[in-house]
PDB file of C-alpha atoms in Angstrom:
ATOM      1  CA  UNK Q  22       0.000   0.000   0.000  1.00 50.00           C
ATOM      2  CA  UNK Q  23       1.357   3.397  -0.960  1.00 55.00           C
ATOM      3  CA  UNK Q  24       2.061   5.888   1.783  1.00 54.00           C
ATOM      4  CA  UNK Q  25      -0.432   8.330   0.249  1.00 55.00           C
ATOM      5  CA  UNK Q  26      -3.228   5.814   0.825  1.00 57.00           C
ATOM      6  CA  UNK Q  27      -2.164   5.335   4.424  1.00 56.00           C
ATOM      7  CA  UNK Q  28      -2.463   9.109   4.921  1.00 57.00           C
ATOM      8  CA  UNK Q  29      -6.208   8.833   4.256  1.00 56.00           C
ATOM      9  CA  UNK Q  30      -6.412   7.100   7.634  1.00 60.00           C
ATOM     10  CA  UNK Q  31      -4.143   9.625   9.365  1.00 72.00           C
ATOM     11  CA  UNK Q  32      -6.340   9.833  12.487  1.00 74.00           C
ATOM     12  CA  UNK Q  33      -6.123   6.084  13.079  1.00 77.00           C
ATOM     13  CA  UNK Q  34      -2.415   6.086  12.290  1.00 80.00           C
ATOM     14  CA  UNK Q  35      -1.741   8.959  14.710  1.00 82.00           C
ATOM     15  CA  UNK Q  36      -3.843   7.312  17.410  1.00 85.00           C
ATOM     16  CA  UNK Q  37      -2.045   3.992  16.972  1.00 86.00           C
ATOM     17  CA  UNK Q  38       1.351   5.721  17.135  1.00 86.00           C
ATOM     18  CA  UNK Q  39       0.526   7.676  20.294  1.00 88.00           C
ATOM     19  CA  UNK Q  40      -1.228   4.825  22.096  1.00 89.00           C
ATOM     20  CA  UNK Q  41       1.613   2.465  21.213  1.00 88.00           C
ATOM     21  CA  UNK Q  42       4.158   4.985  22.464  1.00 89.00           C
ATOM     22  CA  UNK Q  43       2.272   5.439  25.735  1.00 90.00           C
ATOM     23  CA  UNK Q  44       1.999   1.692  26.345  1.00 90.00           C
ATOM     24  CA  UNK Q  45       5.706   1.276  25.643  1.00 88.00           C
ATOM     25  CA  UNK Q  46       6.537   4.029  28.126  1.00 88.00           C
ATOM     26  CA  UNK Q  47       4.352   2.413  30.793  1.00 87.00           C
ATOM     27  CA  UNK Q  48       6.251  -0.888  30.632  1.00 86.00           C
ATOM     28  CA  UNK Q  49       8.258  -1.113  33.853  1.00 84.00           C
ATOM     29  CA  UNK Q  50       6.737   2.042  35.317  1.00 89.00           C
ATOM     30  CA  UNK Q  51       6.591   0.341  38.733  1.00 87.00           C
ATOM     31  CA  UNK Q  52      10.327  -0.435  38.628  1.00 87.00           C
ATOM     32  CA  UNK Q  53      11.944  -0.682  42.061  1.00 84.00           C
ATOM     33  CA  UNK Q  54       8.814  -0.052  44.091  1.00 85.00           C
ATOM     34  CA  UNK Q  55       8.341  -0.020  47.019  1.00 84.00           C
ATOM     35  CA  UNK Q  56      12.036   0.937  47.082  1.00 84.00           C
ATOM     36  CA  UNK Q  57      12.946   4.380  45.763  1.00 85.00           C
ATOM     37  CA  UNK Q  58      15.869   3.750  43.422  1.00 81.00           C
ATOM     38  CA  UNK Q  59      15.578   6.585  40.906  1.00 83.00           C
ATOM     39  CA  UNK Q  60      17.445   9.795  41.618  1.00 79.00           C
ATOM     40  CA  UNK Q  61      15.438  13.039  41.849  1.00 88.00           C
ATOM     41  CA  UNK Q  62      12.120  11.296  42.524  1.00 90.00           C
ATOM     42  CA  UNK Q  63      12.319  11.647  46.286  1.00 91.00           C
ATOM     43  CA  UNK Q  64      13.178  15.335  45.922  1.00 92.00           C
ATOM     44  CA  UNK Q  65      10.285  16.115  43.556  1.00 93.00           C
ATOM     45  CA  UNK Q  66       7.605  13.888  45.086  1.00 92.00           C
ATOM     46  CA  UNK Q  67       8.739  14.688  48.628  1.00 91.00           C
ATOM     47  CA  UNK Q  68       8.608  18.403  47.797  1.00 93.00           C
ATOM     48  CA  UNK Q  69       5.061  18.051  46.458  1.00 92.00           C
ATOM     49  CA  UNK Q  70       3.824  16.329  49.597  1.00 89.00           C
ATOM     50  CA  UNK Q  71       5.660  18.725  51.834  1.00 92.00           C
ATOM     51  CA  UNK Q  72       3.529  21.430  50.199  1.00 92.00           C
ATOM     52  CA  UNK Q  73       0.407  19.458  51.054  1.00 88.00           C
ATOM     53  CA  UNK Q  74       1.602  18.832  54.587  1.00 86.00           C
ATOM     54  CA  UNK Q  75       2.363  22.505  55.211  1.00 90.00           C
ATOM     55  CA  UNK Q  76      -0.635  23.660  53.147  1.00 90.00           C
ATOM     56  CA  UNK Q  77       1.412  26.021  51.019  1.00 92.00           C
ATOM     57  CA  UNK Q  78       2.287  26.225  47.339  1.00 93.00           C
ATOM     58  CA  UNK Q  79       5.057  28.770  47.931  1.00 94.00           C
ATOM     59  CA  UNK Q  80       8.232  27.129  49.272  1.00 94.00           C
ATOM     60  CA  UNK Q  81       9.877  30.562  49.484  1.00 93.00           C
ATOM     61  CA  UNK Q  82       7.795  31.240  52.599  1.00 92.00           C
ATOM     62  CA  UNK Q  83       9.424  28.352  54.473  1.00 92.00           C
ATOM     63  CA  UNK Q  84      12.620  27.384  52.640  1.00 91.00           C
ATOM     64  CA  UNK Q  85      14.085  25.383  55.535  1.00 92.00           C
ATOM     65  CA  UNK Q  86      11.241  22.862  55.232  1.00 91.00           C
ATOM     66  CA  UNK Q  87      12.064  22.374  51.534  1.00 92.00           C
ATOM     67  CA  UNK Q  88      15.785  21.708  51.802  1.00 89.00           C
ATOM     68  CA  UNK Q  89      15.341  18.384  49.986  1.00 89.00           C
ATOM     69  CA  UNK Q  90      13.611  20.059  46.996  1.00 91.00           C
ATOM     70  CA  UNK Q  91      16.296  21.170  44.558  1.00 91.00           C
ATOM     71  CA  UNK Q  92      14.026  21.956  41.599  1.00 92.00           C
ATOM     72  CA  UNK Q  93      11.630  24.766  40.669  1.00 93.00           C
ATOM     73  CA  UNK Q  94       8.006  24.415  41.718  1.00 93.00           C
ATOM     74  CA  UNK Q  95       6.112  23.415  38.553  1.00 95.00           C
ATOM     75  CA  UNK Q  96       6.832  19.682  38.637  1.00 95.00           C
ATOM     76  CA  UNK Q  97       5.759  19.390  42.296  1.00 95.00           C
ATOM     77  CA  UNK Q  98       2.547  21.217  41.324  1.00 96.00           C
ATOM     78  CA  UNK Q  99       1.937  18.655  38.558  1.00 95.00           C
ATOM     79  CA  UNK Q 100       2.631  15.817  40.991  1.00 95.00           C
ATOM     80  CA  UNK Q 101       0.003  17.161  43.393  1.00 94.00           C
ATOM     81  CA  UNK Q 102      -2.574  17.284  40.580  1.00 94.00           C
ATOM     82  CA  UNK Q 103      -1.650  13.798  39.292  1.00 93.00           C
ATOM     83  CA  UNK Q 104      -1.887  12.352  42.811  1.00 90.00           C
ATOM     84  CA  UNK Q 105      -5.363  13.717  43.527  1.00 89.00           C
ATOM     85  CA  UNK Q 106      -7.221  10.592  42.278  1.00 89.00           C
ATOM     86  CA  UNK Q 107      -5.120   8.328  44.531  1.00 85.00           C
ATOM     87  CA  UNK Q 108      -5.561  10.695  47.477  1.00 83.00           C
ATOM     88  CA  UNK Q 109      -9.310  10.958  46.889  1.00 84.00           C
ATOM     89  CA  UNK Q 110      -9.662   7.172  46.689  1.00 82.00           C
ATOM     90  CA  UNK Q 111      -7.791   6.661  49.937  1.00 78.00           C
ATOM     91  CA  UNK Q 112      -9.906   9.340  51.599  1.00 77.00           C
ATOM     92  CA  UNK Q 113     -13.121   7.651  50.470  1.00 78.00           C
ATOM     93  CA  UNK Q 114     -11.841   4.294  51.703  1.00 75.00           C
ATOM     94  CA  UNK Q 115     -10.535   5.518  55.068  1.00 72.00           C
ATOM     95  CA  UNK Q 116     -12.719   8.522  55.855  1.00 69.00           C
ATOM     96  CA  UNK Q 117     -10.141  10.894  57.357  1.00 67.00           C
ATOM     97  CA  UNK Q 118      -6.972  12.732  56.383  1.00 70.00           C
ATOM     98  CA  UNK Q 119      -5.027  11.091  59.205  1.00 72.00           C
ATOM     99  CA  UNK Q 120      -5.972   7.666  57.861  1.00 69.00           C
ATOM    100  CA  UNK Q 121      -4.827   8.746  54.381  1.00 69.00           C
ATOM    101  CA  UNK Q 122      -1.462   9.780  55.802  1.00 71.00           C
ATOM    102  CA  UNK Q 123      -1.111   6.472  57.608  1.00 69.00           C
ATOM    103  CA  UNK Q 124      -2.056   4.505  54.476  1.00 69.00           C
ATOM    104  CA  UNK Q 125       0.526   6.247  52.317  1.00 71.00           C
ATOM    105  CA  UNK Q 126       3.147   5.979  55.026  1.00 69.00           C
ATOM    106  CA  UNK Q 127       2.821   2.195  54.655  1.00 70.00           C
ATOM    107  CA  UNK Q 128       2.529   2.039  50.852  1.00 76.00           C
ATOM    108  CA  UNK Q 129       3.472   4.919  48.538  1.00 84.00           C
ATOM    109  CA  UNK Q 130       3.333   2.961  45.260  1.00 87.00           C
ATOM    110  CA  UNK Q 131       0.175   4.700  43.985  1.00 88.00           C
ATOM    111  CA  UNK Q 132       1.757   8.121  44.547  1.00 89.00           C
ATOM    112  CA  UNK Q 133       4.990   7.134  42.825  1.00 91.00           C
ATOM    113  CA  UNK Q 134       3.202   5.661  39.800  1.00 93.00           C
ATOM    114  CA  UNK Q 135       0.927   8.703  39.526  1.00 92.00           C
ATOM    115  CA  UNK Q 136       3.979  10.955  39.470  1.00 93.00           C
ATOM    116  CA  UNK Q 137       5.796   8.785  36.924  1.00 94.00           C
ATOM    117  CA  UNK Q 138       2.775   8.875  34.629  1.00 95.00           C
ATOM    118  CA  UNK Q 139       3.386  12.612  34.225  1.00 95.00           C
ATOM    119  CA  UNK Q 140       6.614  11.820  32.382  1.00 94.00           C
ATOM    120  CA  UNK Q 141       4.825   9.189  30.309  1.00 94.00           C
ATOM    121  CA  UNK Q 142       2.120  11.649  29.251  1.00 95.00           C
ATOM    122  CA  UNK Q 143       4.667  14.303  28.327  1.00 96.00           C
ATOM    123  CA  UNK Q 144       6.690  11.642  26.528  1.00 94.00           C
ATOM    124  CA  UNK Q 145       3.670  10.979  24.304  1.00 94.00           C
ATOM    125  CA  UNK Q 146       3.073  14.713  23.811  1.00 95.00           C
ATOM    126  CA  UNK Q 147       6.736  14.985  22.810  1.00 95.00           C
ATOM    127  CA  UNK Q 148       6.215  12.328  20.115  1.00 94.00           C
ATOM    128  CA  UNK Q 149       3.225  14.313  18.829  1.00 94.00           C
ATOM    129  CA  UNK Q 150       5.270  17.518  18.865  1.00 95.00           C
ATOM    130  CA  UNK Q 151       8.045  15.914  16.815  1.00 93.00           C
ATOM    131  CA  UNK Q 152       5.409  14.776  14.315  1.00 92.00           C
ATOM    132  CA  UNK Q 153       4.169  18.362  14.007  1.00 93.00           C
ATOM    133  CA  UNK Q 154       7.712  19.686  13.566  1.00 90.00           C
ATOM    134  CA  UNK Q 155       8.419  17.149  10.842  1.00 87.00           C
ATOM    135  CA  UNK Q 156       5.186  18.036   9.073  1.00 89.00           C
ATOM    136  CA  UNK Q 157       5.854  21.767   9.378  1.00 89.00           C
ATOM    137  CA  UNK Q 158       9.371  21.712   7.965  1.00 84.00           C
ATOM    138  CA  UNK Q 159       9.344  18.674   5.696  1.00 83.00           C
ATOM    139  CA  UNK Q 160       6.595  16.181   4.744  1.00 84.00           C
ATOM    140  CA  UNK Q 161       4.006  13.987   6.447  1.00 88.00           C
ATOM    141  CA  UNK Q 162       6.128  10.939   5.617  1.00 86.00           C
ATOM    142  CA  UNK Q 163       9.109  12.515   7.378  1.00 83.00           C
ATOM    143  CA  UNK Q 164       6.892  13.440  10.314  1.00 88.00           C
ATOM    144  CA  UNK Q 165       5.743   9.844  10.824  1.00 89.00           C
ATOM    145  CA  UNK Q 166       9.246   8.438  10.601  1.00 87.00           C
ATOM    146  CA  UNK Q 167      10.600  11.046  13.039  1.00 87.00           C
ATOM    147  CA  UNK Q 168       7.793  10.390  15.520  1.00 91.00           C
ATOM    148  CA  UNK Q 169       8.247   6.624  15.238  1.00 90.00           C
ATOM    149  CA  UNK Q 170      12.001   6.917  15.771  1.00 88.00           C
ATOM    150  CA  UNK Q 171      11.440   8.962  18.926  1.00 90.00           C
ATOM    151  CA  UNK Q 172       8.711   6.645  20.222  1.00 91.00           C
ATOM    152  CA  UNK Q 173      11.116   3.697  19.891  1.00 89.00           C
ATOM    153  CA  UNK Q 174      14.124   5.568  21.261  1.00 89.00           C
ATOM    154  CA  UNK Q 175      15.787   3.838  24.221  1.00 87.00           C
ATOM    155  CA  UNK Q 176      16.603   7.056  26.058  1.00 88.00           C
ATOM    156  CA  UNK Q 177      13.186   8.588  25.425  1.00 90.00           C
ATOM    157  CA  UNK Q 178      11.199   5.588  26.643  1.00 90.00           C
ATOM    158  CA  UNK Q 179      13.585   5.058  29.547  1.00 88.00           C
ATOM    159  CA  UNK Q 180      13.296   8.633  30.812  1.00 90.00           C
ATOM    160  CA  UNK Q 181       9.517   8.541  30.285  1.00 91.00           C
ATOM    161  CA  UNK Q 182       9.257   5.869  33.000  1.00 88.00           C
ATOM    162  CA  UNK Q 183      10.483   8.027  35.857  1.00 90.00           C
ATOM    163  CA  UNK Q 184       9.515  11.242  37.593  1.00 92.00           C
ATOM    164  CA  UNK Q 185      12.504  13.290  36.574  1.00 91.00           C
ATOM    165  CA  UNK Q 186      12.748  16.661  34.871  1.00 92.00           C
ATOM    166  CA  UNK Q 187      14.287  15.605  31.566  1.00 92.00           C
ATOM    167  CA  UNK Q 188      11.233  14.739  29.462  1.00 94.00           C
ATOM    168  CA  UNK Q 189       9.021  17.605  30.651  1.00 95.00           C
ATOM    169  CA  UNK Q 190      11.777  20.230  30.393  1.00 94.00           C
ATOM    170  CA  UNK Q 191      12.811  19.032  26.925  1.00 93.00           C
ATOM    171  CA  UNK Q 192       9.183  19.048  25.795  1.00 95.00           C
ATOM    172  CA  UNK Q 193       8.848  22.735  26.646  1.00 95.00           C
ATOM    173  CA  UNK Q 194      12.197  23.532  25.010  1.00 93.00           C
ATOM    174  CA  UNK Q 195      10.944  21.938  21.772  1.00 93.00           C
ATOM    175  CA  UNK Q 196       7.502  23.511  22.180  1.00 95.00           C
ATOM    176  CA  UNK Q 197       9.163  26.927  22.325  1.00 94.00           C
ATOM    177  CA  UNK Q 198      11.047  26.099  19.124  1.00 92.00           C
ATOM    178  CA  UNK Q 199       7.824  24.910  17.460  1.00 93.00           C
ATOM    179  CA  UNK Q 200       5.859  28.021  18.444  1.00 94.00           C
ATOM    180  CA  UNK Q 201       8.599  30.238  17.009  1.00 93.00           C
ATOM    181  CA  UNK Q 202       8.628  28.178  13.810  1.00 91.00           C
ATOM    182  CA  UNK Q 203       4.839  28.487  13.438  1.00 92.00           C
ATOM    183  CA  UNK Q 204       5.057  32.237  14.055  1.00 91.00           C
ATOM    184  CA  UNK Q 205       7.784  32.443  11.410  1.00 89.00           C
ATOM    185  CA  UNK Q 206       5.678  30.582   8.852  1.00 86.00           C
ATOM    186  CA  UNK Q 207       2.602  32.743   9.472  1.00 83.00           C
ATOM    187  CA  UNK Q 208       4.354  36.015  10.246  1.00 79.00           C
ATOM    188  CA  UNK Q 209       2.650  36.282  13.636  1.00 82.00           C
ATOM    189  CA  UNK Q 210       3.918  38.406  16.535  1.00 80.00           C
ATOM    190  CA  UNK Q 211       2.321  36.690  19.539  1.00 86.00           C
ATOM    191  CA  UNK Q 212       4.106  35.942  22.797  1.00 91.00           C
ATOM    192  CA  UNK Q 213       3.272  32.238  23.318  1.00 93.00           C
ATOM    193  CA  UNK Q 214       6.909  31.203  22.782  1.00 92.00           C
ATOM    194  CA  UNK Q 215       7.999  33.427  25.667  1.00 93.00           C
ATOM    195  CA  UNK Q 216       5.429  31.858  27.992  1.00 95.00           C
ATOM    196  CA  UNK Q 217       6.490  28.357  26.915  1.00 95.00           C
ATOM    197  CA  UNK Q 218      10.144  29.187  27.605  1.00 94.00           C
ATOM    198  CA  UNK Q 219       9.265  30.474  31.084  1.00 95.00           C
ATOM    199  CA  UNK Q 220       7.282  27.323  31.880  1.00 95.00           C
ATOM    200  CA  UNK Q 221      10.304  25.268  30.795  1.00 94.00           C
ATOM    201  CA  UNK Q 222      12.444  27.237  33.231  1.00 92.00           C
ATOM    202  CA  UNK Q 223       9.831  26.514  35.892  1.00 93.00           C
ATOM    203  CA  UNK Q 224      10.401  22.810  35.317  1.00 94.00           C
ATOM    204  CA  UNK Q 225      14.196  22.869  35.188  1.00 91.00           C
ATOM    205  CA  UNK Q 226      16.746  25.602  34.639  1.00 89.00           C
ATOM    206  CA  UNK Q 227      18.621  23.324  32.233  1.00 86.00           C
ATOM    207  CA  UNK Q 228      15.896  23.995  29.627  1.00 87.00           C
ATOM    208  CA  UNK Q 229      17.567  27.379  29.087  1.00 85.00           C
ATOM    209  CA  UNK Q 230      20.098  25.601  26.859  1.00 83.00           C
ATOM    210  CA  UNK Q 231      17.309  24.657  24.457  1.00 83.00           C
ATOM    211  CA  UNK Q 232      15.858  28.161  24.593  1.00 86.00           C
ATOM    212  CA  UNK Q 233      19.208  29.561  23.457  1.00 86.00           C
ATOM    213  CA  UNK Q 234      18.948  27.422  20.309  1.00 84.00           C
ATOM    214  CA  UNK Q 235      15.428  28.772  19.751  1.00 87.00           C
ATOM    215  CA  UNK Q 236      16.683  32.338  20.184  1.00 87.00           C
ATOM    216  CA  UNK Q 237      19.421  31.699  17.600  1.00 85.00           C
ATOM    217  CA  UNK Q 238      16.847  30.229  15.206  1.00 84.00           C
ATOM    218  CA  UNK Q 239      14.687  33.335  15.683  1.00 87.00           C
ATOM    219  CA  UNK Q 240      17.632  35.567  14.806  1.00 87.00           C
ATOM    220  CA  UNK Q 241      18.382  33.580  11.655  1.00 83.00           C
ATOM    221  CA  UNK Q 242      14.709  33.786  10.638  1.00 84.00           C
ATOM    222  CA  UNK Q 243      14.307  37.518  11.223  1.00 87.00           C
ATOM    223  CA  UNK Q 244      13.512  38.242   7.560  1.00 87.00           C
ATOM    224  CA  UNK Q 245      10.264  36.244   7.886  1.00 85.00           C
ATOM    225  CA  UNK Q 246       8.842  38.943  10.188  1.00 88.00           C
ATOM    226  CA  UNK Q 247      10.226  41.882   8.274  1.00 86.00           C
ATOM    227  CA  UNK Q 248       9.658  45.160  10.078  1.00 87.00           C
ATOM    228  CA  UNK Q 249       7.736  43.333  12.850  1.00 89.00           C
ATOM    229  CA  UNK Q 250      10.760  41.311  13.997  1.00 91.00           C
ATOM    230  CA  UNK Q 251      11.714  43.631  16.849  1.00 92.00           C
ATOM    231  CA  UNK Q 252       8.098  43.729  18.039  1.00 91.00           C
ATOM    232  CA  UNK Q 253       8.014  39.907  18.087  1.00 92.00           C
ATOM    233  CA  UNK Q 254      11.267  39.696  20.039  1.00 92.00           C
ATOM    234  CA  UNK Q 255      10.161  42.394  22.484  1.00 93.00           C
ATOM    235  CA  UNK Q 256       6.777  40.763  23.172  1.00 93.00           C
ATOM    236  CA  UNK Q 257       8.279  37.356  23.845  1.00 93.00           C
ATOM    237  CA  UNK Q 258      11.170  38.728  25.888  1.00 93.00           C
ATOM    238  CA  UNK Q 259       8.777  40.685  28.118  1.00 95.00           C
ATOM    239  CA  UNK Q 260       6.402  37.720  28.450  1.00 94.00           C
ATOM    240  CA  UNK Q 261       9.303  35.422  29.313  1.00 94.00           C
ATOM    241  CA  UNK Q 262      10.753  37.864  31.825  1.00 94.00           C
ATOM    242  CA  UNK Q 263       7.487  38.451  33.676  1.00 95.00           C
ATOM    243  CA  UNK Q 264       6.467  34.777  33.750  1.00 95.00           C
ATOM    244  CA  UNK Q 265       9.946  33.498  34.635  1.00 93.00           C
ATOM    245  CA  UNK Q 266      10.408  35.993  37.469  1.00 94.00           C
ATOM    246  CA  UNK Q 267       6.987  35.075  38.839  1.00 95.00           C
ATOM    247  CA  UNK Q 268       7.767  31.351  38.775  1.00 94.00           C
ATOM    248  CA  UNK Q 269      11.251  31.759  40.229  1.00 93.00           C
ATOM    249  CA  UNK Q 270       9.919  33.994  43.006  1.00 94.00           C
ATOM    250  CA  UNK Q 271       7.838  31.072  44.319  1.00 94.00           C
ATOM    251  CA  UNK Q 272      11.096  29.368  45.355  1.00 94.00           C
ATOM    252  CA  UNK Q 273      13.837  31.894  44.691  1.00 91.00           C
ATOM    253  CA  UNK Q 274      16.129  30.315  47.287  1.00 90.00           C
ATOM    254  CA  UNK Q 275      16.604  27.290  45.031  1.00 89.00           C
ATOM    255  CA  UNK Q 276      17.328  29.533  42.026  1.00 89.00           C
ATOM    256  CA  UNK Q 277      20.014  31.371  43.965  1.00 89.00           C
ATOM    257  CA  UNK Q 278      21.504  28.094  45.196  1.00 86.00           C
ATOM    258  CA  UNK Q 279      21.585  26.488  41.739  1.00 80.00           C
ATOM    259  CA  UNK Q 280      22.625  29.461  39.611  1.00 76.00           C
ATOM    260  CA  UNK Q 281      24.668  31.731  41.865  1.00 73.00           C
ATOM    261  CA  UNK Q 282      25.870  29.675  44.819  1.00 67.00           C
ATOM    262  CA  UNK Q 283      27.679  26.331  44.674  1.00 58.00           C
ATOM    263  CA  UNK Q 284      24.813  23.835  44.819  1.00 56.00           C
ATOM    264  CA  UNK Q 285      24.572  23.594  41.025  1.00 55.00           C
ATOM    265  CA  UNK Q 286      27.152  23.253  38.252  1.00 57.00           C
ATOM    266  CA  UNK Q 287      26.856  26.758  36.790  1.00 56.00           C
ATOM    267  CA  UNK Q 288      29.637  28.164  38.959  1.00 54.00           C
ATOM    268  CA  UNK Q 289      31.952  25.152  38.632  1.00 60.00           C
ATOM    269  CA  UNK Q 290      35.140  25.408  36.572  1.00 62.00           C
ATOM    270  CA  UNK Q 291      34.750  24.672  32.851  1.00 64.00           C
ATOM    271  CA  UNK Q 292      37.037  24.389  29.833  1.00 75.00           C
ATOM    272  CA  UNK Q 293      36.860  23.805  26.095  1.00 79.00           C
ATOM    273  CA  UNK Q 294      38.502  20.422  26.632  1.00 82.00           C
ATOM    274  CA  UNK Q 295      35.810  19.493  29.146  1.00 79.00           C
ATOM    275  CA  UNK Q 296      33.110  20.565  26.681  1.00 74.00           C
ATOM    276  CA  UNK Q 297      34.698  18.447  23.947  1.00 80.00           C
ATOM    277  CA  UNK Q 298      34.963  15.403  26.240  1.00 86.00           C
ATOM    278  CA  UNK Q 299      31.316  15.794  27.217  1.00 79.00           C
ATOM    279  CA  UNK Q 300      30.247  15.823  23.559  1.00 76.00           C
ATOM    280  CA  UNK Q 301      32.362  12.775  22.748  1.00 83.00           C
ATOM    281  CA  UNK Q 302      30.927  10.842  25.679  1.00 85.00           C
ATOM    282  CA  UNK Q 303      27.426  11.821  24.643  1.00 78.00           C
ATOM    283  CA  UNK Q 304      27.946  10.614  21.072  1.00 79.00           C
ATOM    284  CA  UNK Q 305      29.500   7.348  22.284  1.00 84.00           C
ATOM    285  CA  UNK Q 306      26.495   6.798  24.536  1.00 82.00           C
ATOM    286  CA  UNK Q 307      24.174   7.407  21.587  1.00 79.00           C
ATOM    287  CA  UNK Q 308      26.205   5.027  19.453  1.00 81.00           C
ATOM    288  CA  UNK Q 309      25.917   2.292  22.087  1.00 82.00           C
ATOM    289  CA  UNK Q 310      22.241   2.714  22.949  1.00 80.00           C
ATOM    290  CA  UNK Q 311      20.678   4.430  19.927  1.00 82.00           C
ATOM    291  CA  UNK Q 312      22.660   3.019  17.005  1.00 83.00           C
ATOM    292  CA  UNK Q 313      19.847   2.937  14.374  1.00 81.00           C
ATOM    293  CA  UNK Q 314      18.551   6.355  15.435  1.00 80.00           C
ATOM    294  CA  UNK Q 315      22.013   7.941  15.344  1.00 80.00           C
ATOM    295  CA  UNK Q 316      22.828   6.496  11.913  1.00 82.00           C
ATOM    296  CA  UNK Q 317      19.463   7.600  10.507  1.00 79.00           C
ATOM    297  CA  UNK Q 318      19.888  11.082  12.013  1.00 77.00           C
ATOM    298  CA  UNK Q 319      23.335  11.579  10.513  1.00 78.00           C
ATOM    299  CA  UNK Q 320      22.153  10.288   7.119  1.00 80.00           C
ATOM    300  CA  UNK Q 321      19.162  12.618   7.306  1.00 75.00           C
ATOM    301  CA  UNK Q 322      21.364  15.579   8.203  1.00 75.00           C
ATOM    302  CA  UNK Q 323      23.579  14.902   5.168  1.00 77.00           C
ATOM    303  CA  UNK Q 324      20.505  14.606   2.927  1.00 74.00           C
ATOM    304  CA  UNK Q 325      18.931  17.807   4.258  1.00 71.00           C
ATOM    305  CA  UNK Q 326      22.209  19.709   3.956  1.00 70.00           C
ATOM    306  CA  UNK Q 327      22.380  18.684   0.282  1.00 71.00           C
ATOM    307  CA  UNK Q 328      18.749  18.965  -0.858  1.00 66.00           C
ATOM    308  CA  UNK Q 329      16.974  21.151   1.718  1.00 64.00           C
ATOM    309  CA  UNK Q 330      19.650  23.636   2.691  1.00 61.00           C
ATOM    310  CA  UNK Q 331      17.147  26.149   4.041  1.00 59.00           C
ATOM    311  CA  UNK Q 332      16.231  23.648   6.787  1.00 61.00           C
ATOM    312  CA  UNK Q 333      19.674  22.229   7.532  1.00 59.00           C
ATOM    313  CA  UNK Q 334      20.148  24.366  10.654  1.00 57.00           C
ATOM    314  CA  UNK Q 335      16.809  23.152  12.036  1.00 58.00           C
ATOM    315  CA  UNK Q 336      17.698  19.507  11.580  1.00 54.00           C
ATOM    316  CA  UNK Q 337      21.187  19.952  13.014  1.00 50.00           C
ATOM    317  CA  UNK Q 338      19.865  21.812  16.066  1.00 51.00           C
ATOM    318  CA  UNK Q 339      17.262  19.128  16.802  1.00 50.00           C
ATOM    319  CA  UNK Q 340      19.878  16.390  16.354  1.00 46.00           C
TER     320      UNK Q 340
END
């Protein structure tokens, strides 16, 4: 059957791709439980339930109680929302908040799985986003192959099992890129990309690396906006600044510790040699765990550089 005929059933094909990706990401989602073996999970989930215990959504008001939370506040907020069904069920079964606390003190599996499902959901949304990027810049065929490659990626499915920041933060970094690309295609001057970038920072400060690539892409695409380019940049910069400051203010002590003080890696010594070694190690890891994906990506980059030069930067940045 030709690919064009398959496209006539695009809804079913998209649904099958996304459902299959979600099921794949859910395999092993209960890994390690009731033990807590995955780094960062205790910090994020513990931070969320510390908010519930203290009845506050603003850790900045009581930073000493949140010493174990070394992330911004948005993921703990999501964990609280995702855990509500499990909390409500336990409350209906036990009849009091004290009984709910006792029940979860004995068995926290439902809370852990609820939190991990957040990464799984965003992992699926990430697959959908890659499909949309492929369709926007190339063809529907390319979009399906790109989405399928990501859905079957070892690192992507692995990270989509756990409650860590990587999948959610990367999703918002790519969403920012996508929103800028859509604005470029349509010549719009909205500020949605700035809001998306701020939300990414509210998940993890490491998403700023992806936002820098988006900013560079915006600069290279400035002719698409013409005389409205500066207005587009100003709107998104202001939106990002206001939203990011508001999010950071909710737990500014962590921001200061990670970015300015010595708790994070920003202030640690760096060198060009160290950067080179990091890149080599990253490529070797991809070669070991993502061999087909890496080979296909490099082949695609060569093809795009030769036949679709106007999009070669996009492909290289996403690679």
